[in-house]
PDB file of N, CA and C in Angstrom:
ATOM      1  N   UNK A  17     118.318  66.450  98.058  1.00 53.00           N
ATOM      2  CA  UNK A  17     116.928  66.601  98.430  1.00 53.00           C
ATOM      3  C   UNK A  17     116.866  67.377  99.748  1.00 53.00           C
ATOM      4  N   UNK A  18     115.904  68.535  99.564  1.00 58.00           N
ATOM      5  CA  UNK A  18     115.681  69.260 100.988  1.00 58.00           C
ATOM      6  C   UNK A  18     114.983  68.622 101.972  1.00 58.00           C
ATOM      7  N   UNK A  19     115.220  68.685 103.092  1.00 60.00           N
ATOM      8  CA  UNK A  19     115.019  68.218 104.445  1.00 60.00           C
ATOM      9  C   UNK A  19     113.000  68.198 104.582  1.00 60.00           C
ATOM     10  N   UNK A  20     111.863  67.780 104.860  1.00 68.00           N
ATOM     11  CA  UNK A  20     110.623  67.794 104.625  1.00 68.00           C
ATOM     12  C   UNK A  20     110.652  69.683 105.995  1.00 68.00           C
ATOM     13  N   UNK A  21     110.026  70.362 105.913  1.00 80.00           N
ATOM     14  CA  UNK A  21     109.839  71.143 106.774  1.00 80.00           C
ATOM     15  C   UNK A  21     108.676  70.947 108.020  1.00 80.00           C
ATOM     16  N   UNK A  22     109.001  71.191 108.890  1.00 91.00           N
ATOM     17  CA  UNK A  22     107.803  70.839 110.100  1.00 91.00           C
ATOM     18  C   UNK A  22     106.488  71.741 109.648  1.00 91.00           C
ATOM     19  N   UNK A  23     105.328  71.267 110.428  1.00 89.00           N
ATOM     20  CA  UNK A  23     104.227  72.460 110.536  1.00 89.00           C
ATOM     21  C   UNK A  23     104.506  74.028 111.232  1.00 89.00           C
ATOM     22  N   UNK A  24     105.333  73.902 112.141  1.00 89.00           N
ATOM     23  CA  UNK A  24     105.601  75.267 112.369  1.00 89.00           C
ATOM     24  C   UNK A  24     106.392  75.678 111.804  1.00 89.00           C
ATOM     25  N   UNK A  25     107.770  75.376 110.795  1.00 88.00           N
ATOM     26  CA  UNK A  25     108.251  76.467 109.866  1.00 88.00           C
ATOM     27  C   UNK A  25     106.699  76.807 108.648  1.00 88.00           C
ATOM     28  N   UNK A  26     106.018  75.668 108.312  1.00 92.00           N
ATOM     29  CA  UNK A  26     105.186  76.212 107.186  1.00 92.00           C
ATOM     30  C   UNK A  26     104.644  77.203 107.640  1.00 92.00           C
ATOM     31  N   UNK A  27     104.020  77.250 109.264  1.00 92.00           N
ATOM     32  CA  UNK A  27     103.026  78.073 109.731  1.00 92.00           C
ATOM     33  C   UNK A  27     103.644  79.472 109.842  1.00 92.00           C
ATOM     34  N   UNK A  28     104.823  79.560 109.965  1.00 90.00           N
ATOM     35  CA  UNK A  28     106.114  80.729 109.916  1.00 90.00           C
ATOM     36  C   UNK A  28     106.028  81.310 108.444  1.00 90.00           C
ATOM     37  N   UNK A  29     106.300  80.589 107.763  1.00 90.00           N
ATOM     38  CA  UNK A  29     105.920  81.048 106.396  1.00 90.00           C
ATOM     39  C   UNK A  29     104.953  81.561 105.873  1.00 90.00           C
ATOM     40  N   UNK A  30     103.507  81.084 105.954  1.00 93.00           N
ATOM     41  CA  UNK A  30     102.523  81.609 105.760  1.00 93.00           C
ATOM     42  C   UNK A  30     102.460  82.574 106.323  1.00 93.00           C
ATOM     43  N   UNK A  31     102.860  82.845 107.685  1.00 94.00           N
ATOM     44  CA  UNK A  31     102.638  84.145 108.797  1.00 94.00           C
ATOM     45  C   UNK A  31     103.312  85.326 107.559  1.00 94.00           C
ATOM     46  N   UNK A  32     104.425  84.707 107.672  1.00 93.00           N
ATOM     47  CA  UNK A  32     105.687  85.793 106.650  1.00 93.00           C
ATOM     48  C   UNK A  32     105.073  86.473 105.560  1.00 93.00           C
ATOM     49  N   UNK A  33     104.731  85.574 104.442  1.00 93.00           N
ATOM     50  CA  UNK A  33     103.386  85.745 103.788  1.00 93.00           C
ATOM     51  C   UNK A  33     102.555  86.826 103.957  1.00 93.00           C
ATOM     52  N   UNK A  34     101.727  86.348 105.045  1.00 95.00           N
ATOM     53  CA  UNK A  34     100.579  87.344 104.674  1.00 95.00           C
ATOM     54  C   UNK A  34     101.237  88.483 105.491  1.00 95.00           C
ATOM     55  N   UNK A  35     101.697  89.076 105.867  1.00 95.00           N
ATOM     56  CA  UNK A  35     102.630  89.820 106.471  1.00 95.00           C
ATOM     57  C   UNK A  35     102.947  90.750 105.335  1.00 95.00           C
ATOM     58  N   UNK A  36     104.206  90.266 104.675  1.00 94.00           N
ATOM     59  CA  UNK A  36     104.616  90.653 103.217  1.00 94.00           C
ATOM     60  C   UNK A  36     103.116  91.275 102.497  1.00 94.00           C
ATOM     61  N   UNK A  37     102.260  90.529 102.212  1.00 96.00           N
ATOM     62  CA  UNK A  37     101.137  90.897 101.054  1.00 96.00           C
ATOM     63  C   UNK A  37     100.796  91.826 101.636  1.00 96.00           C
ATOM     64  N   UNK A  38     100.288  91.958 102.763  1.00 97.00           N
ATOM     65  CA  UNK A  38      99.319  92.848 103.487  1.00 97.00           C
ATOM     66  C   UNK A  38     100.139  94.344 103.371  1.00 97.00           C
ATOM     67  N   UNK A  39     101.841  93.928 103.435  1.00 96.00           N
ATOM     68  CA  UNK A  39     102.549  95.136 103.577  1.00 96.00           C
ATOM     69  C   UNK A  39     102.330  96.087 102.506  1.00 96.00           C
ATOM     70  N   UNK A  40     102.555  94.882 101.301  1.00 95.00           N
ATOM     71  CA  UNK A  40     102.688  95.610  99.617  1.00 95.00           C
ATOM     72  C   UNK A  40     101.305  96.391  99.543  1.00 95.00           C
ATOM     73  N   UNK A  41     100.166  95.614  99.944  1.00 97.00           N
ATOM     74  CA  UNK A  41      98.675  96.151  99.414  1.00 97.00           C
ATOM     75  C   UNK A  41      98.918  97.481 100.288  1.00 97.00           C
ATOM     76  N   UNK A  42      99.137  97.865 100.938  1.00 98.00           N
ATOM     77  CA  UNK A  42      99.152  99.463 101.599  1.00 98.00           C
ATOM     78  C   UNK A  42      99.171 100.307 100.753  1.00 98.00           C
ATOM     79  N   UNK A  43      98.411 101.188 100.559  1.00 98.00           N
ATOM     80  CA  UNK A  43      98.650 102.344  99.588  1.00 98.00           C
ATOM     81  C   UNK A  43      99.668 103.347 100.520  1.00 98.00           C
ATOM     82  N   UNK A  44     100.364 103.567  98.934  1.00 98.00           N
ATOM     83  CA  UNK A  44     101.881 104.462  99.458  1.00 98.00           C
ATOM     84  C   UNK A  44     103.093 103.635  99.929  1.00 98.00           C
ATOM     85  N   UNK A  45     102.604 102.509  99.982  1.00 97.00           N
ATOM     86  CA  UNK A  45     104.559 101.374  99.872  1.00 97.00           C
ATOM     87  C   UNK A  45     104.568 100.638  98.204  1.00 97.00           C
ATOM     88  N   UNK A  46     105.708 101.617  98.120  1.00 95.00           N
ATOM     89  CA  UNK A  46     106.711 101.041  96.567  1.00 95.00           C
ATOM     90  C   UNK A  46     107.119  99.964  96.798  1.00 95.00           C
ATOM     91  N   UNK A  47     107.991  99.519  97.682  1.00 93.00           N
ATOM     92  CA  UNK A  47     107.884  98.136  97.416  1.00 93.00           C
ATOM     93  C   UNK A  47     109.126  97.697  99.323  1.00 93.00           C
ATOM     94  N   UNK A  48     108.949  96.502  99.334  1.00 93.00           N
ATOM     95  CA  UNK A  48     109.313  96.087 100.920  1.00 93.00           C
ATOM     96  C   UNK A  48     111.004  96.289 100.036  1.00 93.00           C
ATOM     97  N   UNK A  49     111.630  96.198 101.197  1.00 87.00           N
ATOM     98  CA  UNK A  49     113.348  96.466 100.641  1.00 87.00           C
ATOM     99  C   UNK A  49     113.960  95.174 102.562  1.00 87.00           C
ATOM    100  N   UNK A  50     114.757  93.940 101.768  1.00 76.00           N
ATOM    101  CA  UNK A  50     115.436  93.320 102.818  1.00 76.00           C
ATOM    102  C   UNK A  50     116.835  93.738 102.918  1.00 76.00           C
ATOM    103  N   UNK A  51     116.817  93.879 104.223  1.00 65.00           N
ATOM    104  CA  UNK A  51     118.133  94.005 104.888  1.00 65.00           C
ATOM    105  C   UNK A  51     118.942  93.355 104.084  1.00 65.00           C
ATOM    106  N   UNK A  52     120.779  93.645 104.879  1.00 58.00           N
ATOM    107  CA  UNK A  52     121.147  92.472 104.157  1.00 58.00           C
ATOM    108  C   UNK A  52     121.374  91.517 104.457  1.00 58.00           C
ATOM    109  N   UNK A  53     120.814  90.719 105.701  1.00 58.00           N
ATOM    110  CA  UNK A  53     120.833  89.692 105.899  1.00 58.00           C
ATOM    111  C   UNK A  53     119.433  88.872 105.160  1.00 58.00           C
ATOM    112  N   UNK A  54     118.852  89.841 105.056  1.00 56.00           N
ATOM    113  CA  UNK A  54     117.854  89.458 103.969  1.00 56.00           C
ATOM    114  C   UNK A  54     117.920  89.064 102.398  1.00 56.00           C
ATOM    115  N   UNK A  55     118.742  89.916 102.312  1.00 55.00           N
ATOM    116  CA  UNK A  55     119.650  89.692 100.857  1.00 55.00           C
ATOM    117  C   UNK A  55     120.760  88.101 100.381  1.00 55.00           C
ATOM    118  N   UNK A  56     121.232  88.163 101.504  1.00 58.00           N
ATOM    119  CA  UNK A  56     122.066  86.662 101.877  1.00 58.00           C
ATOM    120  C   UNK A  56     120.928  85.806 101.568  1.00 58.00           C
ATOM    121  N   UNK A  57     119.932  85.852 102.374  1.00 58.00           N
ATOM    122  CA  UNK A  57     118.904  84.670 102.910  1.00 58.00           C
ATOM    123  C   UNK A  57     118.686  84.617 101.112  1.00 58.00           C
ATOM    124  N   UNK A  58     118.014  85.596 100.721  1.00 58.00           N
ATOM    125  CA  UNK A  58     117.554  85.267  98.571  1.00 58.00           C
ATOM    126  C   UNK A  58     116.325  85.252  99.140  1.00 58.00           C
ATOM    127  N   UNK A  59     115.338  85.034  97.932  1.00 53.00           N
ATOM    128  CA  UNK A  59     114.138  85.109  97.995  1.00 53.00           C
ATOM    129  C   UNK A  59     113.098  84.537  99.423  1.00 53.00           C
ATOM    130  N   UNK A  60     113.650  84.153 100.002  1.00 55.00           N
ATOM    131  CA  UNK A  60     112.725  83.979 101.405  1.00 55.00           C
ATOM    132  C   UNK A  60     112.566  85.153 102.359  1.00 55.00           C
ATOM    133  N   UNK A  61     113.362  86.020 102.338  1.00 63.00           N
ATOM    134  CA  UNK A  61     113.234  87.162 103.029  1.00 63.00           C
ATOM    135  C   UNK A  61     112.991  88.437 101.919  1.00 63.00           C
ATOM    136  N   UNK A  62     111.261  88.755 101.888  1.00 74.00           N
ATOM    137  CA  UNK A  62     111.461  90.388 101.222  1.00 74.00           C
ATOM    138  C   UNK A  62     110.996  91.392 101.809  1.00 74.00           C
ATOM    139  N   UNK A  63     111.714  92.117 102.761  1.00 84.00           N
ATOM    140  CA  UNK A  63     111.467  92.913 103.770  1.00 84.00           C
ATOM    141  C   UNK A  63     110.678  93.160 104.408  1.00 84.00           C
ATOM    142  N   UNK A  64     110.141  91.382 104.877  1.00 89.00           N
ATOM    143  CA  UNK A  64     109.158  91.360 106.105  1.00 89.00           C
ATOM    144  C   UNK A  64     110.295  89.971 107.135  1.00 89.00           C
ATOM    145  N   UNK A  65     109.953  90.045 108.042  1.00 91.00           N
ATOM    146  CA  UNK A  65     110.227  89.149 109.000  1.00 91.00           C
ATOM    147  C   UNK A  65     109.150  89.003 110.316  1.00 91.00           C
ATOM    148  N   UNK A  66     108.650  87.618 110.625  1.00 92.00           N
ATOM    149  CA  UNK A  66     107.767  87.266 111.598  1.00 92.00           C
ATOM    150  C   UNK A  66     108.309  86.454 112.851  1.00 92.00           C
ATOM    151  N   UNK A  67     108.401  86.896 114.365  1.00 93.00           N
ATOM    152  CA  UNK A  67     108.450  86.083 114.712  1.00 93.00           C
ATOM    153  C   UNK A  67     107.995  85.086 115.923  1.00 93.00           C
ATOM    154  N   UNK A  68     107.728  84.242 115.924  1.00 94.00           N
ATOM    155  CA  UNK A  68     106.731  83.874 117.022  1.00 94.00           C
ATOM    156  C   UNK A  68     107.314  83.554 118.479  1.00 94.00           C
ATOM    157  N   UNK A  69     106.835  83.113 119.492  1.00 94.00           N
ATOM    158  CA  UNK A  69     107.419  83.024 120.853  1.00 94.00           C
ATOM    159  C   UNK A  69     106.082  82.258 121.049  1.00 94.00           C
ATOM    160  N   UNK A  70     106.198  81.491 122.150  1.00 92.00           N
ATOM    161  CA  UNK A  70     105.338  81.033 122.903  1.00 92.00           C
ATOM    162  C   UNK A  70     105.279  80.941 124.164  1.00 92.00           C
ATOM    163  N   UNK A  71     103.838  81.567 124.782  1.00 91.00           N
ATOM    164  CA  UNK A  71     103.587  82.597 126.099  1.00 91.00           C
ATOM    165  C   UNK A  71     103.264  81.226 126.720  1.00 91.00           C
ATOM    166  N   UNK A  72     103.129  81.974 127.967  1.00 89.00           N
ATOM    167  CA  UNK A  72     102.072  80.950 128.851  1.00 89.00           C
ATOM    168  C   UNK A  72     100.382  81.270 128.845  1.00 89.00           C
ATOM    169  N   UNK A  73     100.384  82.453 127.772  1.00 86.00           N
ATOM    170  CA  UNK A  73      98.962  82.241 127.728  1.00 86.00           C
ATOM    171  C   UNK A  73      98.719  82.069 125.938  1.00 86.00           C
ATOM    172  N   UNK A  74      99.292  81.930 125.270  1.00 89.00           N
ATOM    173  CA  UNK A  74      99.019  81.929 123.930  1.00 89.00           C
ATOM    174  C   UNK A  74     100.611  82.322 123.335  1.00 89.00           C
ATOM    175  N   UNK A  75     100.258  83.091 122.348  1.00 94.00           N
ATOM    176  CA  UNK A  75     101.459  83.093 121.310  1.00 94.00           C
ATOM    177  C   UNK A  75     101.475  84.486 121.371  1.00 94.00           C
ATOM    178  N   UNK A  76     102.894  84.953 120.902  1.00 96.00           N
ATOM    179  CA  UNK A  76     103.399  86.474 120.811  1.00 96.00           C
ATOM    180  C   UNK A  76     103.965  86.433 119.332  1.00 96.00           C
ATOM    181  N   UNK A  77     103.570  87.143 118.597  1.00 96.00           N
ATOM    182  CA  UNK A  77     104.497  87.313 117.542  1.00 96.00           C
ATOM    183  C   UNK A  77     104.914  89.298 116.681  1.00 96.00           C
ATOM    184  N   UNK A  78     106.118  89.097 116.606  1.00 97.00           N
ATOM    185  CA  UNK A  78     106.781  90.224 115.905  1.00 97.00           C
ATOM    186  C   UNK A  78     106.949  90.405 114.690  1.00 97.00           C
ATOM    187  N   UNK A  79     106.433  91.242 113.933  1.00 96.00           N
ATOM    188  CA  UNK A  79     106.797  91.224 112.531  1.00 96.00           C
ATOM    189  C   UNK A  79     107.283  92.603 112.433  1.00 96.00           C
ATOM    190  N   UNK A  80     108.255  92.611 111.420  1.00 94.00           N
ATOM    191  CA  UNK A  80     109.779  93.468 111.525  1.00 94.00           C
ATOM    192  C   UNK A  80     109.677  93.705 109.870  1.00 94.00           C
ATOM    193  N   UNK A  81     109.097  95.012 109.671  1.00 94.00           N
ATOM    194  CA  UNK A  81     108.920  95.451 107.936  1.00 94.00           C
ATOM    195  C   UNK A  81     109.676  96.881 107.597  1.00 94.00           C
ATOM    196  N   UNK A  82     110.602  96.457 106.322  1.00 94.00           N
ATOM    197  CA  UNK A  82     111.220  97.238 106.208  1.00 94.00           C
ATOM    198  C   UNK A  82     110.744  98.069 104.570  1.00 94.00           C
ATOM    199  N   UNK A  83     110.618  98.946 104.666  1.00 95.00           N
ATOM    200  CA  UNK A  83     109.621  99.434 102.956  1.00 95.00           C
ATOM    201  C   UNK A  83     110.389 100.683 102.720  1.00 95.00           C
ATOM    202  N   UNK A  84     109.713 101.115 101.432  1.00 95.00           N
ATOM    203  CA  UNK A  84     110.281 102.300 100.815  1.00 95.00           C
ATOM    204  C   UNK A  84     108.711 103.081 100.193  1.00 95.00           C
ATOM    205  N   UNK A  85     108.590 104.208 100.564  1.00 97.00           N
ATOM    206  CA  UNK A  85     107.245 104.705 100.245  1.00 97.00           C
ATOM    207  C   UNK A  85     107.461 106.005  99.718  1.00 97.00           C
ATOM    208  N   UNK A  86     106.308 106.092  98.834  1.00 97.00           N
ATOM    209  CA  UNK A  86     105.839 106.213  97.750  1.00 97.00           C
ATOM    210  C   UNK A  86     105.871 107.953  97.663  1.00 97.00           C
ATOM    211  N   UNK A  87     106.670 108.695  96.480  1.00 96.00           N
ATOM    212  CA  UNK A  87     106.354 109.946  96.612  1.00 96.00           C
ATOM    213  C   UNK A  87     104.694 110.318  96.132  1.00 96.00           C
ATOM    214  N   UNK A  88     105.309 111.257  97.417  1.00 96.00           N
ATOM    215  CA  UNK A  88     103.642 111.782  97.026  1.00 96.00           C
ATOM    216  C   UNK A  88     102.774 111.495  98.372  1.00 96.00           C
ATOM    217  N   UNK A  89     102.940 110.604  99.371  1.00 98.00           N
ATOM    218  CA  UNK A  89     102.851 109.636 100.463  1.00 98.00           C
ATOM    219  C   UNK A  89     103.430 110.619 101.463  1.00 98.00           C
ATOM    220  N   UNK A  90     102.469 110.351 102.531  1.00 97.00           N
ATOM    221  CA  UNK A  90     103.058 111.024 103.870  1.00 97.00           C
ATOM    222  C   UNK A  90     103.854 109.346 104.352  1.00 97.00           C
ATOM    223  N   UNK A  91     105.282 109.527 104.702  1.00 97.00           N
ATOM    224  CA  UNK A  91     105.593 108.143 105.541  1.00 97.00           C
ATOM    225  C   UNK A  91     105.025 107.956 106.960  1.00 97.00           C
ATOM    226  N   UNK A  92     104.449 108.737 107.769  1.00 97.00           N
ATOM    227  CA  UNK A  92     103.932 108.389 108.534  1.00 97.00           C
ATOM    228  C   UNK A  92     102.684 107.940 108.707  1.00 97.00           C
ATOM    229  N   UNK A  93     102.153 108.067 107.862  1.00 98.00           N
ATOM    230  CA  UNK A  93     100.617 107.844 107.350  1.00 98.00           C
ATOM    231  C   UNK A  93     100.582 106.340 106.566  1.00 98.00           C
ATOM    232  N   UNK A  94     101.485 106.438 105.816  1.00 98.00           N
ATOM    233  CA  UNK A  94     101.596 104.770 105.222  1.00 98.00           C
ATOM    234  C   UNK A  94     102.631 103.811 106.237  1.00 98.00           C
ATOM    235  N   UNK A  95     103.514 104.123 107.128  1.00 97.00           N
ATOM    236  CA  UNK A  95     103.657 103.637 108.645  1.00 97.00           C
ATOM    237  C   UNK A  95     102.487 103.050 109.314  1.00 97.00           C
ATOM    238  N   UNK A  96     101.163 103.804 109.573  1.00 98.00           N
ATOM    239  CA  UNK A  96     100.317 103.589 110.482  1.00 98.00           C
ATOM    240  C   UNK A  96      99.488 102.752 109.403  1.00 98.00           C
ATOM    241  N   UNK A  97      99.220 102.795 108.135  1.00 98.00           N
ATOM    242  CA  UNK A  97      98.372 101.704 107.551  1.00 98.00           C
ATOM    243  C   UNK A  97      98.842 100.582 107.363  1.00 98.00           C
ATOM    244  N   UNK A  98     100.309 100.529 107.352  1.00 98.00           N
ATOM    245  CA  UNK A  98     100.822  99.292 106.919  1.00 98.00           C
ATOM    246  C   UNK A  98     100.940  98.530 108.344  1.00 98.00           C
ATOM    247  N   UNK A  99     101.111  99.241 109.226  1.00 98.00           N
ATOM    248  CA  UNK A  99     101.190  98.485 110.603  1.00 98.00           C
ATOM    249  C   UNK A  99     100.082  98.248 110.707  1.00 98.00           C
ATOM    250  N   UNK A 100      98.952  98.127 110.670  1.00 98.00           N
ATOM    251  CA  UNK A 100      98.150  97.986 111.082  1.00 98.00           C
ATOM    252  C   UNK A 100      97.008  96.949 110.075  1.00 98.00           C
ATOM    253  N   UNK A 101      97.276  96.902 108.864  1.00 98.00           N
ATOM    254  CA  UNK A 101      96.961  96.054 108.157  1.00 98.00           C
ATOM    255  C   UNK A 101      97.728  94.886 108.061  1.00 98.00           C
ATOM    256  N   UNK A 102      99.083  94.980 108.427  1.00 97.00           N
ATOM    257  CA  UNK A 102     100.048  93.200 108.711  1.00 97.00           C
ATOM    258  C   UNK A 102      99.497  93.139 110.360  1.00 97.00           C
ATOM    259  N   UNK A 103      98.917  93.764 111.235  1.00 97.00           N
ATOM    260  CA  UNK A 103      98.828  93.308 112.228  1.00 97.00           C
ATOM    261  C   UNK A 103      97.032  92.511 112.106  1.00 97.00           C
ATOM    262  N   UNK A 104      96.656  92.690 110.776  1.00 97.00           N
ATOM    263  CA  UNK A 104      95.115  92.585 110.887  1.00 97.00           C
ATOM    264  C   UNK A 104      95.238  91.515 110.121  1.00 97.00           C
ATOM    265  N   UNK A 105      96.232  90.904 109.298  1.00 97.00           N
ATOM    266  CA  UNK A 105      97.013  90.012 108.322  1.00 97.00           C
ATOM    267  C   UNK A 105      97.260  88.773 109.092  1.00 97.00           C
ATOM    268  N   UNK A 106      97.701  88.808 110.487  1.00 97.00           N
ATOM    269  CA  UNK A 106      98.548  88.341 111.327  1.00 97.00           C
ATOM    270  C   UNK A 106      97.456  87.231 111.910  1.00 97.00           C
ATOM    271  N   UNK A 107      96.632  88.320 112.362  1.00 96.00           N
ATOM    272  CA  UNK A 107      95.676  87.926 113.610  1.00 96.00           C
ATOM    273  C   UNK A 107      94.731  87.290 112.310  1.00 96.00           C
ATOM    274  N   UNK A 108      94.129  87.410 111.446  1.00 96.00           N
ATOM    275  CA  UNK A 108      93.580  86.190 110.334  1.00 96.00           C
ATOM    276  C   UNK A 108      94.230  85.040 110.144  1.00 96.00           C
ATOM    277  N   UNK A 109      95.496  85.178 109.544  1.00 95.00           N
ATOM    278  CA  UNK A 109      96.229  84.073 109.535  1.00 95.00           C
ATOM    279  C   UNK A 109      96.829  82.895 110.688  1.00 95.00           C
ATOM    280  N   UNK A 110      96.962  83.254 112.001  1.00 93.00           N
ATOM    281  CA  UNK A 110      97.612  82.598 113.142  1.00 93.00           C
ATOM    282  C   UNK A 110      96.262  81.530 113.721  1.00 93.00           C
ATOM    283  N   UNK A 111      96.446  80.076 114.090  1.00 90.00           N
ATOM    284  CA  UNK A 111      95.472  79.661 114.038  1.00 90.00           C
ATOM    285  C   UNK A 111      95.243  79.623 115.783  1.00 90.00           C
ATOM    286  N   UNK A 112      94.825  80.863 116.213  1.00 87.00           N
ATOM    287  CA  UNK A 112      94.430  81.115 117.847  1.00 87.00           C
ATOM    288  C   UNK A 112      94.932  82.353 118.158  1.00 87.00           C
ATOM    289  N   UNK A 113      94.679  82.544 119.452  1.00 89.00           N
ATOM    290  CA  UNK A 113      94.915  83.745 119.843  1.00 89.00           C
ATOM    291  C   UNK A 113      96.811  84.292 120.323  1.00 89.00           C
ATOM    292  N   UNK A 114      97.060  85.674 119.356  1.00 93.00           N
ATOM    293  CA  UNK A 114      98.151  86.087 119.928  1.00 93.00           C
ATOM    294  C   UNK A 114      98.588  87.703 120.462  1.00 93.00           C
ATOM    295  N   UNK A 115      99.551  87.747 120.849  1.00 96.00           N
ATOM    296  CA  UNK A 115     100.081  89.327 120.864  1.00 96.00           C
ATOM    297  C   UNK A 115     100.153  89.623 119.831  1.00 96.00           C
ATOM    298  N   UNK A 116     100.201  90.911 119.319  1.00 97.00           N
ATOM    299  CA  UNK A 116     100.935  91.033 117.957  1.00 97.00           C
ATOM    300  C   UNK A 116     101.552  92.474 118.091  1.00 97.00           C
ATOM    301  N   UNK A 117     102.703  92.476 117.640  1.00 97.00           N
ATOM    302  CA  UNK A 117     103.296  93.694 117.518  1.00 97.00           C
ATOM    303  C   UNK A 117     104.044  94.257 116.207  1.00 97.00           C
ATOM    304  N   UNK A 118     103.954  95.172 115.795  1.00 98.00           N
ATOM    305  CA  UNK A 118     104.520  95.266 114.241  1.00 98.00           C
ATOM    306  C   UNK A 118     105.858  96.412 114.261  1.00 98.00           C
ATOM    307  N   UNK A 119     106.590  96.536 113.967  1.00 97.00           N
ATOM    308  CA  UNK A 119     108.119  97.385 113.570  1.00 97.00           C
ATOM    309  C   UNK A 119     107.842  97.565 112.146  1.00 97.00           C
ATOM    310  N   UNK A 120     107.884  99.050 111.727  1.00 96.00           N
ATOM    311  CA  UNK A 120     107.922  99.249 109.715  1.00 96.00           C
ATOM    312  C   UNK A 120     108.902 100.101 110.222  1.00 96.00           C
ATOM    313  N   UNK A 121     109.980 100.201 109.483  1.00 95.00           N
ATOM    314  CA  UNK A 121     111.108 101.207 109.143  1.00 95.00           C
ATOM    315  C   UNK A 121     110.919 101.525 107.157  1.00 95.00           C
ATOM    316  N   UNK A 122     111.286 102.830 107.748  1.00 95.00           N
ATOM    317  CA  UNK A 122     110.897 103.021 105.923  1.00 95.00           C
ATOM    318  C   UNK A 122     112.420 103.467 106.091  1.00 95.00           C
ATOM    319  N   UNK A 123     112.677 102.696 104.722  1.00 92.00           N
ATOM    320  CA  UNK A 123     114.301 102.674 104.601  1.00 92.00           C
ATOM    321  C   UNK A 123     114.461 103.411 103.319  1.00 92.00           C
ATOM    322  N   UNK A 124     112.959 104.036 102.460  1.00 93.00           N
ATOM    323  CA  UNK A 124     113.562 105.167 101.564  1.00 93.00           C
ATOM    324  C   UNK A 124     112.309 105.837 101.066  1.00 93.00           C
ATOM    325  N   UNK A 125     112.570 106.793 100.117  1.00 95.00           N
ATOM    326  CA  UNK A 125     111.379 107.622  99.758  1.00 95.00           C
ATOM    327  C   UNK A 125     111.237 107.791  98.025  1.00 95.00           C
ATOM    328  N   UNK A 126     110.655 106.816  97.185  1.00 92.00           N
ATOM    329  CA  UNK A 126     110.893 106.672  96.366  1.00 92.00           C
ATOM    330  C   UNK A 126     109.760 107.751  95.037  1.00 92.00           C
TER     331      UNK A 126
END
């Protein structure tokens, strides 16, 4: 039997979540691609990662997306939507105020 998980891994998860969705809905990302430590991890990691810190004035969090976009797609253009829609993903989902900063590496051109 697995261990019960705290509220802040769930809240990690969900973050991860909408992170991930927000990434896929971007027009011009084929699909997120995990590292391979992402690959190890199996289905909990699909080439999004979130992560939080806690400030002295609120919360900071990083999300770290790795995709493959879409021929036909400028990658810098689906770069700036996808960052910017997991950062709009982020700030819905987190329950208060945080930093948010987003990393997309496009790891191919499909």
């Amino acid at each position: 039997m697995a261990a019960p998980r705290t509220p802040q891994a769930e809240l990690d998860a969900r973050l991860t979540e909408a992170a991930a969705h927000a990434a896929e809905a971007t027009p011009g990302v084929a699909l997120l691609r995990p590292d391979l430590t992402g690959v190890l991890r199996g289905a909990a990691d699909r080439g999004a990662r979130v992560r939080r810190t806690r400030t002295v004035d609120g919360w900071r969090m990083h999300a770290d997306l790795r995709l493959a976009v879409q021929h036909g797609h400028r990658a810098v253009d689906v770069t700036r939507a996808a960052r910017a829609a997991v950062a709009s993903a982020l700030a819905a989902a987190h329950p208060g105020p945080a930093e948010i900063t987003v990393t997309v590496t496009v790891t191919a051109l499909v």
